[in-house]
Coordinates of C-alpha atoms and ligand atoms in Angstrom, one line a residue:
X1 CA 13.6 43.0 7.8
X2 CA 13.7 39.4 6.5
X3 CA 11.0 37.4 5.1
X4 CA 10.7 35.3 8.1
X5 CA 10.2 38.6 10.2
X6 CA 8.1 40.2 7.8
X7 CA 6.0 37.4 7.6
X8 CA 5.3 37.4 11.2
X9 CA 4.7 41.0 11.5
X10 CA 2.2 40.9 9.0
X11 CA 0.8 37.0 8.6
X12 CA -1.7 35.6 10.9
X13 CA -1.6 31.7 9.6
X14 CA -3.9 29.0 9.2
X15 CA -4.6 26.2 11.9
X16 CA -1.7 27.6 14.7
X17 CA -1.0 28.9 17.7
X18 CA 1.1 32.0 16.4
X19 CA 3.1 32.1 19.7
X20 CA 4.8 28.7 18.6
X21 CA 6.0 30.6 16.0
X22 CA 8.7 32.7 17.7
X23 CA 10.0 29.3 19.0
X24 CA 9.6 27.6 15.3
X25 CA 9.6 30.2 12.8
X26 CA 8.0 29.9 9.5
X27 CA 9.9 27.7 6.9
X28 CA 10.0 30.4 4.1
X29 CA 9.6 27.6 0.3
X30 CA 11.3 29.5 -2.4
X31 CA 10.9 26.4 -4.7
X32 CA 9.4 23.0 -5.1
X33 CA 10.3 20.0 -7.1
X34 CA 8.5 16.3 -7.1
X35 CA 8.4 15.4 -3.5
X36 CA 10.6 17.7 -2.6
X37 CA 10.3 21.8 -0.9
X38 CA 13.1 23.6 -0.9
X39 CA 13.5 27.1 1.4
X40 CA 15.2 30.0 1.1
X41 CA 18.3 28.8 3.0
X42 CA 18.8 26.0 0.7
X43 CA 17.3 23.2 2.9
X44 CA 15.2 20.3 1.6
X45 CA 11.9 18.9 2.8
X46 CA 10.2 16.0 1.7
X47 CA 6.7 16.8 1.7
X48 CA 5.2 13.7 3.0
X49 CA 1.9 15.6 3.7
X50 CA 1.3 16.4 -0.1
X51 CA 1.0 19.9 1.4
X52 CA -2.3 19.6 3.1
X53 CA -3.3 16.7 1.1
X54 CA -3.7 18.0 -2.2
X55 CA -0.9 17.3 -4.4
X56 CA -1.1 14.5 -6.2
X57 CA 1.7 14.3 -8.6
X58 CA 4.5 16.0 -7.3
X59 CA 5.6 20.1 -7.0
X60 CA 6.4 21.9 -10.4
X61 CA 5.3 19.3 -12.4
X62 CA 6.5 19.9 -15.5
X63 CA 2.7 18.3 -17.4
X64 CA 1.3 20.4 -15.2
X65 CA 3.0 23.6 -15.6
X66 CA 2.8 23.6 -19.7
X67 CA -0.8 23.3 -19.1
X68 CA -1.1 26.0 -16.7
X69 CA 1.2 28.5 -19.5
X70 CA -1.1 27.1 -22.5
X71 CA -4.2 27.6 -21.1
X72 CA -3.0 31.5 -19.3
X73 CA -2.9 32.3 -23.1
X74 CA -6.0 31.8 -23.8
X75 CA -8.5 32.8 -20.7
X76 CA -7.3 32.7 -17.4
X77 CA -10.7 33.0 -15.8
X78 CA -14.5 34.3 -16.6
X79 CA -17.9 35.0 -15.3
X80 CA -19.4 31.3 -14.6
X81 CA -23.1 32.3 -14.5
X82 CA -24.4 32.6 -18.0
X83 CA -20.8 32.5 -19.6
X84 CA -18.6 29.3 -19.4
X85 CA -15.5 28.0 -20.6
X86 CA -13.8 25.0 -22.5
X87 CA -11.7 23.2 -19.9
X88 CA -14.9 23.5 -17.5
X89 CA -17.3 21.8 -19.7
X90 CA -14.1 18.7 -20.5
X91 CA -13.5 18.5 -17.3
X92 CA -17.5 18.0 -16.1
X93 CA -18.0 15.6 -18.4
X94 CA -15.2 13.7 -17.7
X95 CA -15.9 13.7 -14.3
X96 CA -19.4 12.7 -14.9
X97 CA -18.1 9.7 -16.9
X98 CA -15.6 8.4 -13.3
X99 CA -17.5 9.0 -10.2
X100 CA -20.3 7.2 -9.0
X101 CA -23.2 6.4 -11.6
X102 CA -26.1 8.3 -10.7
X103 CA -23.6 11.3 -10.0
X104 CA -24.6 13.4 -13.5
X105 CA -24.4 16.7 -12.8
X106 CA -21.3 19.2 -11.5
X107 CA -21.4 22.7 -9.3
X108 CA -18.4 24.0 -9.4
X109 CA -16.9 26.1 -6.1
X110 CA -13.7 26.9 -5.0
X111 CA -12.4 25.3 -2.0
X112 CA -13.8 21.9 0.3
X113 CA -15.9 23.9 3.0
X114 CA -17.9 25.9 0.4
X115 CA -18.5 22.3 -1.1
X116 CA -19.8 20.9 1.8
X117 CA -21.8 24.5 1.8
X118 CA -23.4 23.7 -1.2
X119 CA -24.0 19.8 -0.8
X120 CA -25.7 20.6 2.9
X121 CA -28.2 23.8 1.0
X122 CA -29.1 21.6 -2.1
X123 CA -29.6 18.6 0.2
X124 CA -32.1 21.0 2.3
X125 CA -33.6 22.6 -0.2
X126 CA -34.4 20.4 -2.4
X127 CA -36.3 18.3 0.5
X128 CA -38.4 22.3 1.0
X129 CA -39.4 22.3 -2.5
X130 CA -40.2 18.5 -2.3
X131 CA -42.5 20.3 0.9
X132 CA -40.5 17.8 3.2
X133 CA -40.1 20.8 5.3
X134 CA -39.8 18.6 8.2
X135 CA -36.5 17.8 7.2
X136 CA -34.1 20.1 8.1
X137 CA -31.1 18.6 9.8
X138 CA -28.2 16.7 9.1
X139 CA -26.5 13.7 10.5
X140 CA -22.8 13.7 11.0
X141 CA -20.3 11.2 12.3
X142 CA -18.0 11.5 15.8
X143 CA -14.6 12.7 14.9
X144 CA -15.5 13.7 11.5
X145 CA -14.1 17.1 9.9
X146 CA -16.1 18.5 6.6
X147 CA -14.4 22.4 6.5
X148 CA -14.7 25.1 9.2
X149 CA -16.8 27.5 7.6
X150 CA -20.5 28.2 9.9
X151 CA -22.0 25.3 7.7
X152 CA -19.4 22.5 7.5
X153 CA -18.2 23.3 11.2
X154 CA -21.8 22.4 12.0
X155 CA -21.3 18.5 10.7
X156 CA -17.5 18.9 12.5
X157 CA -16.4 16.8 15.4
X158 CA -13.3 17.9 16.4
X159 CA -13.4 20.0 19.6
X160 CA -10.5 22.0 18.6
X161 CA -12.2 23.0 15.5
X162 CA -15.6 23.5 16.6
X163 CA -16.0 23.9 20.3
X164 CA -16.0 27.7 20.4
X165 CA -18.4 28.3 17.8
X166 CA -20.8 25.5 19.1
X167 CA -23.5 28.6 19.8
X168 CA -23.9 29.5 16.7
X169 CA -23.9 26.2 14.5
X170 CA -27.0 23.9 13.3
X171 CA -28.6 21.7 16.0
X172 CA -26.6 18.3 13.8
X173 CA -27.5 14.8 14.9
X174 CA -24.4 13.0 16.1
X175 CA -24.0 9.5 15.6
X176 CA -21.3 7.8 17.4
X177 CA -18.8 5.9 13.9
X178 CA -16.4 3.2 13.5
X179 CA -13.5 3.6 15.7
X180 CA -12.0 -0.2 14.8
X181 CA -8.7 0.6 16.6
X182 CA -10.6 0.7 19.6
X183 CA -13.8 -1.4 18.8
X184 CA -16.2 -1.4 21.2
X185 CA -17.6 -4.5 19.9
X186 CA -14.6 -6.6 20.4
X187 CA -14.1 -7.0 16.5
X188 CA -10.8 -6.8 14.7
X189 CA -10.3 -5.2 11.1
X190 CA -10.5 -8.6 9.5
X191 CA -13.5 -9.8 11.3
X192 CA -15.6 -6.5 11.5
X193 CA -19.3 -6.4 10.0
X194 CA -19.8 -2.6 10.5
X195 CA -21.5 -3.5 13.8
X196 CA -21.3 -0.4 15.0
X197 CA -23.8 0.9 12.1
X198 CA -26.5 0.2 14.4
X199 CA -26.3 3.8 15.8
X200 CA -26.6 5.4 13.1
X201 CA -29.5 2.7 12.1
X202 CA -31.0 3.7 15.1
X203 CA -30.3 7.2 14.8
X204 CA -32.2 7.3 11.0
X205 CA -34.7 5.2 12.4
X206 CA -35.6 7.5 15.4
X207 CA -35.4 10.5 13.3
X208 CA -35.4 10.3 9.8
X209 CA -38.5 12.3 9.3
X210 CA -36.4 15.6 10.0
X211 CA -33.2 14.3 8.8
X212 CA -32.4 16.0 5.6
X213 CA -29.0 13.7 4.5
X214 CA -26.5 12.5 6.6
X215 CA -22.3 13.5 5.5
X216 CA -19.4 11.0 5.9
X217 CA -16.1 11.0 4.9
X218 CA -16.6 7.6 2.7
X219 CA -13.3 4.9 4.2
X220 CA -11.3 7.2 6.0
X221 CA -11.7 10.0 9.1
X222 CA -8.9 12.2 7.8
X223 CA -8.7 15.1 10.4
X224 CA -9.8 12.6 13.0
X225 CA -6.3 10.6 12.6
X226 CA -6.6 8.4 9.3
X227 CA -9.5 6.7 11.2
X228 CA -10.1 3.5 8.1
X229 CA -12.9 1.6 8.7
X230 CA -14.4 -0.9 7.0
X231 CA -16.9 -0.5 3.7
X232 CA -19.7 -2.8 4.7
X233 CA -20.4 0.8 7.0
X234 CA -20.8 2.4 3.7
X235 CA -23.0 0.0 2.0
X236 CA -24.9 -0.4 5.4
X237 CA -25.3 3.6 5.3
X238 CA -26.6 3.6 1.3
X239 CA -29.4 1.1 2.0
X240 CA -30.5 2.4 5.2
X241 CA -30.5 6.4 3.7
X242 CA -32.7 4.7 0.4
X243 CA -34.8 3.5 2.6
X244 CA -35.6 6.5 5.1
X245 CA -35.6 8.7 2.0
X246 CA -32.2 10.4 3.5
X247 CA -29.7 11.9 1.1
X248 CA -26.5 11.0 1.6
X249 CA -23.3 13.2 1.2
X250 CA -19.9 11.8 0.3
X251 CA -17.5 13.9 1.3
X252 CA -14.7 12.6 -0.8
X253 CA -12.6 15.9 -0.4
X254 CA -9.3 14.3 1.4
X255 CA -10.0 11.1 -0.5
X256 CA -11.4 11.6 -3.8
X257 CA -8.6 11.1 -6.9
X258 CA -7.2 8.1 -5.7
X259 CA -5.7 8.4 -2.3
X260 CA -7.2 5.6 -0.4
X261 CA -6.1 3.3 -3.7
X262 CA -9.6 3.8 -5.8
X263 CA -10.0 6.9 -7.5
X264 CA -12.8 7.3 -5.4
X265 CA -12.9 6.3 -1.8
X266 CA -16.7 4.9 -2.4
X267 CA -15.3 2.6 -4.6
X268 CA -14.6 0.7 -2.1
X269 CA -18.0 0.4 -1.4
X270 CA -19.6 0.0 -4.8
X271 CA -21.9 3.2 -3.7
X272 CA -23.4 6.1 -5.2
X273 CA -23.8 8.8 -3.2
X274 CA -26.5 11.6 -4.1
X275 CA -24.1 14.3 -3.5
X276 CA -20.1 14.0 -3.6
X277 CA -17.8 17.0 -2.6
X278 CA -14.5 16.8 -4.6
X279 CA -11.1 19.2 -3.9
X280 CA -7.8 19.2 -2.9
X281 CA -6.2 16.4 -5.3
X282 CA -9.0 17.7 -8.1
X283 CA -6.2 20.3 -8.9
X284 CA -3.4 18.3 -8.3
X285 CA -2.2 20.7 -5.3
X286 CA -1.7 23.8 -7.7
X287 CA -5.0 25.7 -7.2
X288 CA -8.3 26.3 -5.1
X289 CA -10.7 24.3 -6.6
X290 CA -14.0 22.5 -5.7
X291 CA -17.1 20.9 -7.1
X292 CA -20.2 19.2 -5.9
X293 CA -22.0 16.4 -8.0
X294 CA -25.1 15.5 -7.5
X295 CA -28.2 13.2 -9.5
X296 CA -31.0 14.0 -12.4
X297 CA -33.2 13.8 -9.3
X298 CA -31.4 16.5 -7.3
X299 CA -30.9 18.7 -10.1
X300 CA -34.4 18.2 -12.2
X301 CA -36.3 19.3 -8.5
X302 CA -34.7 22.8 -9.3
X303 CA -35.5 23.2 -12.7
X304 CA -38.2 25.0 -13.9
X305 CA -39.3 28.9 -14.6
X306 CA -37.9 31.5 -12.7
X307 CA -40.7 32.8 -11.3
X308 CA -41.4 29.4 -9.6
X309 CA -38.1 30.7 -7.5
X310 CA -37.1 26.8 -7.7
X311 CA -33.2 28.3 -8.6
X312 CA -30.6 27.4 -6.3
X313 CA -29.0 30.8 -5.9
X314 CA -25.6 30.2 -5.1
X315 CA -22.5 32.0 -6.1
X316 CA -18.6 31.7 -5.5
X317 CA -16.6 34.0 -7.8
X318 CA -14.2 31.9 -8.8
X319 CA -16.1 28.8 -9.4
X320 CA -15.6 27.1 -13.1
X321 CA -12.1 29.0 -13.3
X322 CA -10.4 27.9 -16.5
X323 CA -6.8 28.0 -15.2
X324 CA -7.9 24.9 -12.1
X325 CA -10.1 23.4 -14.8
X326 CA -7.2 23.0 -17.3
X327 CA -5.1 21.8 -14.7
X328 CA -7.6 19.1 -13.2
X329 CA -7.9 18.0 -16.9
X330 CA -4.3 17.3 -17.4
X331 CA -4.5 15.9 -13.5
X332 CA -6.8 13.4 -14.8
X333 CA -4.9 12.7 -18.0
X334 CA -2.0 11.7 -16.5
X335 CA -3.3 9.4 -13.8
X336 CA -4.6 7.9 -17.2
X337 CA -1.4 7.4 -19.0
X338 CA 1.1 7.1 -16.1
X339 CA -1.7 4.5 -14.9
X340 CA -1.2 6.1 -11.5
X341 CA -3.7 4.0 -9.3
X342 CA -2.4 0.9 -10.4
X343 CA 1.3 2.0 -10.0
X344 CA 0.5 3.2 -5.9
X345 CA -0.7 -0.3 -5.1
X346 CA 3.1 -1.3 -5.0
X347 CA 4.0 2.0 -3.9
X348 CA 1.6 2.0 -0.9
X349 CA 2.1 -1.6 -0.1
X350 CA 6.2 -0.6 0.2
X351 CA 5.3 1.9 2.8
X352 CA 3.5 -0.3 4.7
X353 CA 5.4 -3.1 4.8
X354 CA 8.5 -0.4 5.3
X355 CA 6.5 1.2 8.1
X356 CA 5.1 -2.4 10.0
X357 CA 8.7 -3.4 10.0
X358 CA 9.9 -0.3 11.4
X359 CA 7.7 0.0 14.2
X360 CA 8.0 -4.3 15.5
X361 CA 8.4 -4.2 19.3
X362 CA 8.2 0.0 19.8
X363 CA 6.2 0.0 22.8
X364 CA 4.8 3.6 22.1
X365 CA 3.7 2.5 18.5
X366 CA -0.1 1.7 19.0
X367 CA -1.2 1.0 15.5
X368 CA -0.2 0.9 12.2
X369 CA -3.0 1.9 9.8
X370 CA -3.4 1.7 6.2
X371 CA -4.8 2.1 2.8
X372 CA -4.2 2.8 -0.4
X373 CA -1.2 5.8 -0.1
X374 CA -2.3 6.1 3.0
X375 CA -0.4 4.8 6.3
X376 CA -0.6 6.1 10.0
X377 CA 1.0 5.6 13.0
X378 CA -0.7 5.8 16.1
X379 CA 1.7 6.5 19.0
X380 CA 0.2 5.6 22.7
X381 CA 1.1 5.8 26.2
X382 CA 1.3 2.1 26.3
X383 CA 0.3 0.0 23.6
X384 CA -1.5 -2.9 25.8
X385 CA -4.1 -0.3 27.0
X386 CA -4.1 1.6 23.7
X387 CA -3.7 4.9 26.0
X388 CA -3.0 8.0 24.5
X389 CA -0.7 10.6 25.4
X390 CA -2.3 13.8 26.7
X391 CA -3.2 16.2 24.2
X392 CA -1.5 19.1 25.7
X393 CA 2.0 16.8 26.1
X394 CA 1.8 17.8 22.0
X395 CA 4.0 14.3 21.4
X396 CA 3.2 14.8 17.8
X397 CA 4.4 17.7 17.9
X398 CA 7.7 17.6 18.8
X399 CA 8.1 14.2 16.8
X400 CA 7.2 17.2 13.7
X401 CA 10.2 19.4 14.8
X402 CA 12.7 16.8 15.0
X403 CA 11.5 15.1 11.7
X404 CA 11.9 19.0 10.0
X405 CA 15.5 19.5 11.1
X406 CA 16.2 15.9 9.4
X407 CA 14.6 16.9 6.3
X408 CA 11.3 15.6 6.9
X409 CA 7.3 17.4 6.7
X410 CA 5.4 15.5 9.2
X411 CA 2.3 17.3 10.0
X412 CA 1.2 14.9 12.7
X413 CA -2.8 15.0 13.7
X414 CA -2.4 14.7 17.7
X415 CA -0.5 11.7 18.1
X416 CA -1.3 10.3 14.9
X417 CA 1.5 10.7 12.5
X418 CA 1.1 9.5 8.7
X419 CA 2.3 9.2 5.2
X420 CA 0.3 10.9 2.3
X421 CA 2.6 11.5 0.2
X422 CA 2.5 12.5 -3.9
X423 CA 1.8 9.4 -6.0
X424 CA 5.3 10.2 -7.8
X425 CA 7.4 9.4 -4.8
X426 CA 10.4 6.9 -5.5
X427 CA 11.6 4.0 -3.6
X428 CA 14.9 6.1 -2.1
X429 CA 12.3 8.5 -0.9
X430 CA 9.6 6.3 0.5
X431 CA 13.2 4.8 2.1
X432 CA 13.9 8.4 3.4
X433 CA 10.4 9.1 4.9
X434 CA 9.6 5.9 6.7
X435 CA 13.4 5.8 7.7
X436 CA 13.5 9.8 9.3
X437 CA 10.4 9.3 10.2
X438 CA 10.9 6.2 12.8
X439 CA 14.6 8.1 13.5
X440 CA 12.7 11.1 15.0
X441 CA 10.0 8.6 16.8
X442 CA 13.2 6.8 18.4
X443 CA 15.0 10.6 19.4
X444 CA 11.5 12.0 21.1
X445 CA 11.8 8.9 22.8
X446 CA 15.3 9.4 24.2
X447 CA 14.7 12.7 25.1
X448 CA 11.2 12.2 26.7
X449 CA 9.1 10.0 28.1
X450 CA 11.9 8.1 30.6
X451 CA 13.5 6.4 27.1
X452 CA 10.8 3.4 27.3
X453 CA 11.4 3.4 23.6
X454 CA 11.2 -0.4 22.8
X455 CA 9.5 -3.3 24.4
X456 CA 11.7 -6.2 24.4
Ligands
PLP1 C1 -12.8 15.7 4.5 C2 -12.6 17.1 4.3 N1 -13.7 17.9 4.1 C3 -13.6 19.2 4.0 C4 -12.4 19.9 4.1 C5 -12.3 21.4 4.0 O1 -11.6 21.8 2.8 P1 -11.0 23.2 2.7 O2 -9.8 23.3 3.7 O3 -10.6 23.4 1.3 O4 -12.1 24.2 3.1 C6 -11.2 19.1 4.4 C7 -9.9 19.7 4.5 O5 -9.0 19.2 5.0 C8 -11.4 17.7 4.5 O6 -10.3 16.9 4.8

């Protein structure tokens, strides 16, 4: 047997429809190099997708790597309760010293849904030792994704996710968000106030005395299809949660370590959350890693003698592991020295600008969405009405299968396709990606959809 049929006789993978698979098969990566995959035929992908978001400066990065072989030498991973370990305790206090300022203290987990875990039980039980035992649900956004475990599928939106399992998940207010593609309010990007905050202001109004904190992804709707919407939402959302004593959970997992051109997505908003969930580009892409920070306040309302059972007992056995914590040190290091967030303003502002000439006059182009090293592409049925294709057409899809045999990851959300790529790309590349890209929009088109490819 090959690795391909090996893989699917014994692999059940993440996120898929496994029948697809005898029609697609599974691209076997043998090695990877900046933006760059490379599988076992030879073939090259450039992984636009920073392979599910997380890698932030490139595949086999050689910084990266050295660290990784200097730190196996001395402790590759120990016991976090009562024992610690050196790249842990830099790494806290470093992150102490660049997120939010009343953020002061770090939990460290191991992946973004046992994050949200954690943020959603401190939130809660801090508020039952507070004896706010009233308080006991959360507030989530429409279309928003936190993780798919019990707890962060419970703050989920996404039907695909979450609709099965609705039975057994927490009873989460749902507040309708920003959706400024298709404002309700008649409001364009440059004009919006957040005026669709008054549901949520309604919504912690109406029922903040049982709402425990409410969780957003701060800027940007990842999963939901790089939904950006404006920061006055965020600033709206820290003053209201003050004053209805909610706690509020930034969930900067997809967006944290400067994708959406901050290093932290709030940033943008000049907020501090009281809890912020941090993965994916923590660890530059290279290993499962997670923390939680939170305030004095948070953490002082658990300290105290054990038998006042004030402890939050909560364990995950790889959280504080020396190898992710020595490589999210030299992460951080180099976005210091390389000055990486300043460098991606022109980087992200060439994709655009790339991307906004490429799709003038495509009448299946609905909107061309951006921020930071962010940009999406929303294709539509028809771009006057802003009407989407049917999900089940999978037009996204099959715009991903023609982009991969040009050398291309897409890994379209729906009909949303996007760039989020690692900060080191290069001009040629970004040339590459928005260029294959709109090649494989423009070959769909052909092929489907009666050719109605351009509007003029
Ligand atoms: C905003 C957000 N929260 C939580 C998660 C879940 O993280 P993980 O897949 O590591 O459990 C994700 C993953 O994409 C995410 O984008």
């Amino acid at each position: 047997m090959n690795y391909v049929e090996k893989d699917l006789k014994y692999i059940w993978h993440p996120c898929s429809q496994m029948k697809d698979y005898e029609e697609l098969n599974p691209i076997v990566i043998e090695k990877g190099e900046g933006v760059w995959l490379y599988d076992i035929h030879g073939n090259a992908y450039l992984d636009c997708i920073s392979s599910w978001w997380t890698n932030t400066l490139g595949h086999s990065n050689k910084r990266i790597n050295e660290a990784i072989k200097k730190q196996i030498d001395s402790i590759e991973h120990v016991i976090f309760a009562n024992f610690s370990n050196k790249p842990a305790i830099e790494l806290a206090e470093k992150l102490v010293n660049i997120t939010p300022y009343k953020l002061k203290k770090v939990f460290f987990s191991d992946n973004g849904s046992s994050a949200v875990e954690i943020a959603l039980k401190m939130s809660f039980h801090y508020n039952m030792q507070k004896g706010n035992t009233k308080k006991k649900r959360f507030v989530a956004l429409s279309d928003a994704y936190h993780g798919e475990t019990l707890g962060a599928l419970s703050v989920c939106d996404v039907d695909e996710f979450n609709m099965v399992y609705k039975p057994l998940l927490l009873d989460t207010l749902r507040v309708e968000g920003p959706d400024c593609y298709r404002c309700k309010y008649g409001y364009s990007r440059e004009n919006c106030n957040a005026e669709c905050f008054g549901n949520m202001k309604k919504c912690l109004m109406e029922n903040h005395e049982e709402i425990s904190a409410v969780i957003v992804e701060p800027m940007v709707q990842g999963a939901a299809g790089m939904k950006i919407y404006s920061p006055i939402y965020l600033k709206k959302l820290r003053d209201c949660c003050d004053k209805y004593y909610v706690h509020l959970i930034a969930d900067e997992i997809a967006m944290g370590f400067g994708r959406t051109g901050k290093m932290f997505a709030c940033n943008h908003a000049g907020i501090s959350p009281d809890f912020m969930c941090l993965s994916k580009g923590i660890s530059a892409g290279y290993m499962p890693m997670s923390v939680v920070m939170t305030t004095d306040e948070v953490y002082d309302c658990f300290y105290g003698d054990y038998k006042e059972r004030k402890s939050f007992i909560h364990s995950h056995t790889y959280a504080g592991n020396a190898m992710g914590c020595a490589i999210a040190l030299e992460n951080l290091k180099i976005f210091e020295q390389d000055n990486i967030i300043e460098n991606n303003i022109e980087k992200g502002k060439l994709i655009r600008e790339l991307t906004l000439k490429k799709a003038e006059g495509l009448n299946h182009v609905g909107e061309v969405r951006s921020i930071g090293m962010i940009t999406a592409i929303e294709i539509v049925k028809d771009k006057k009405t802003k009407e989407s294709y049917p999900f089940d057409m999978r037009v996204g899809y099959e715009i991903y299968k023609i982009a991969l045999k040009k050398g291309l990851l897409l890994r379209p959300i729906g009909n949303v396709l996007y760039f989020i790529p690692p900060y080191i790309i290069q001009q040629e590349e970004i040339e590459f990606m928005v260029n294959t890209c709109f090649q494989s929009i423009e070959e769909y088109f052909q092929q489907n959809a009666g050719g109605d490819y351009t509007d003029m």
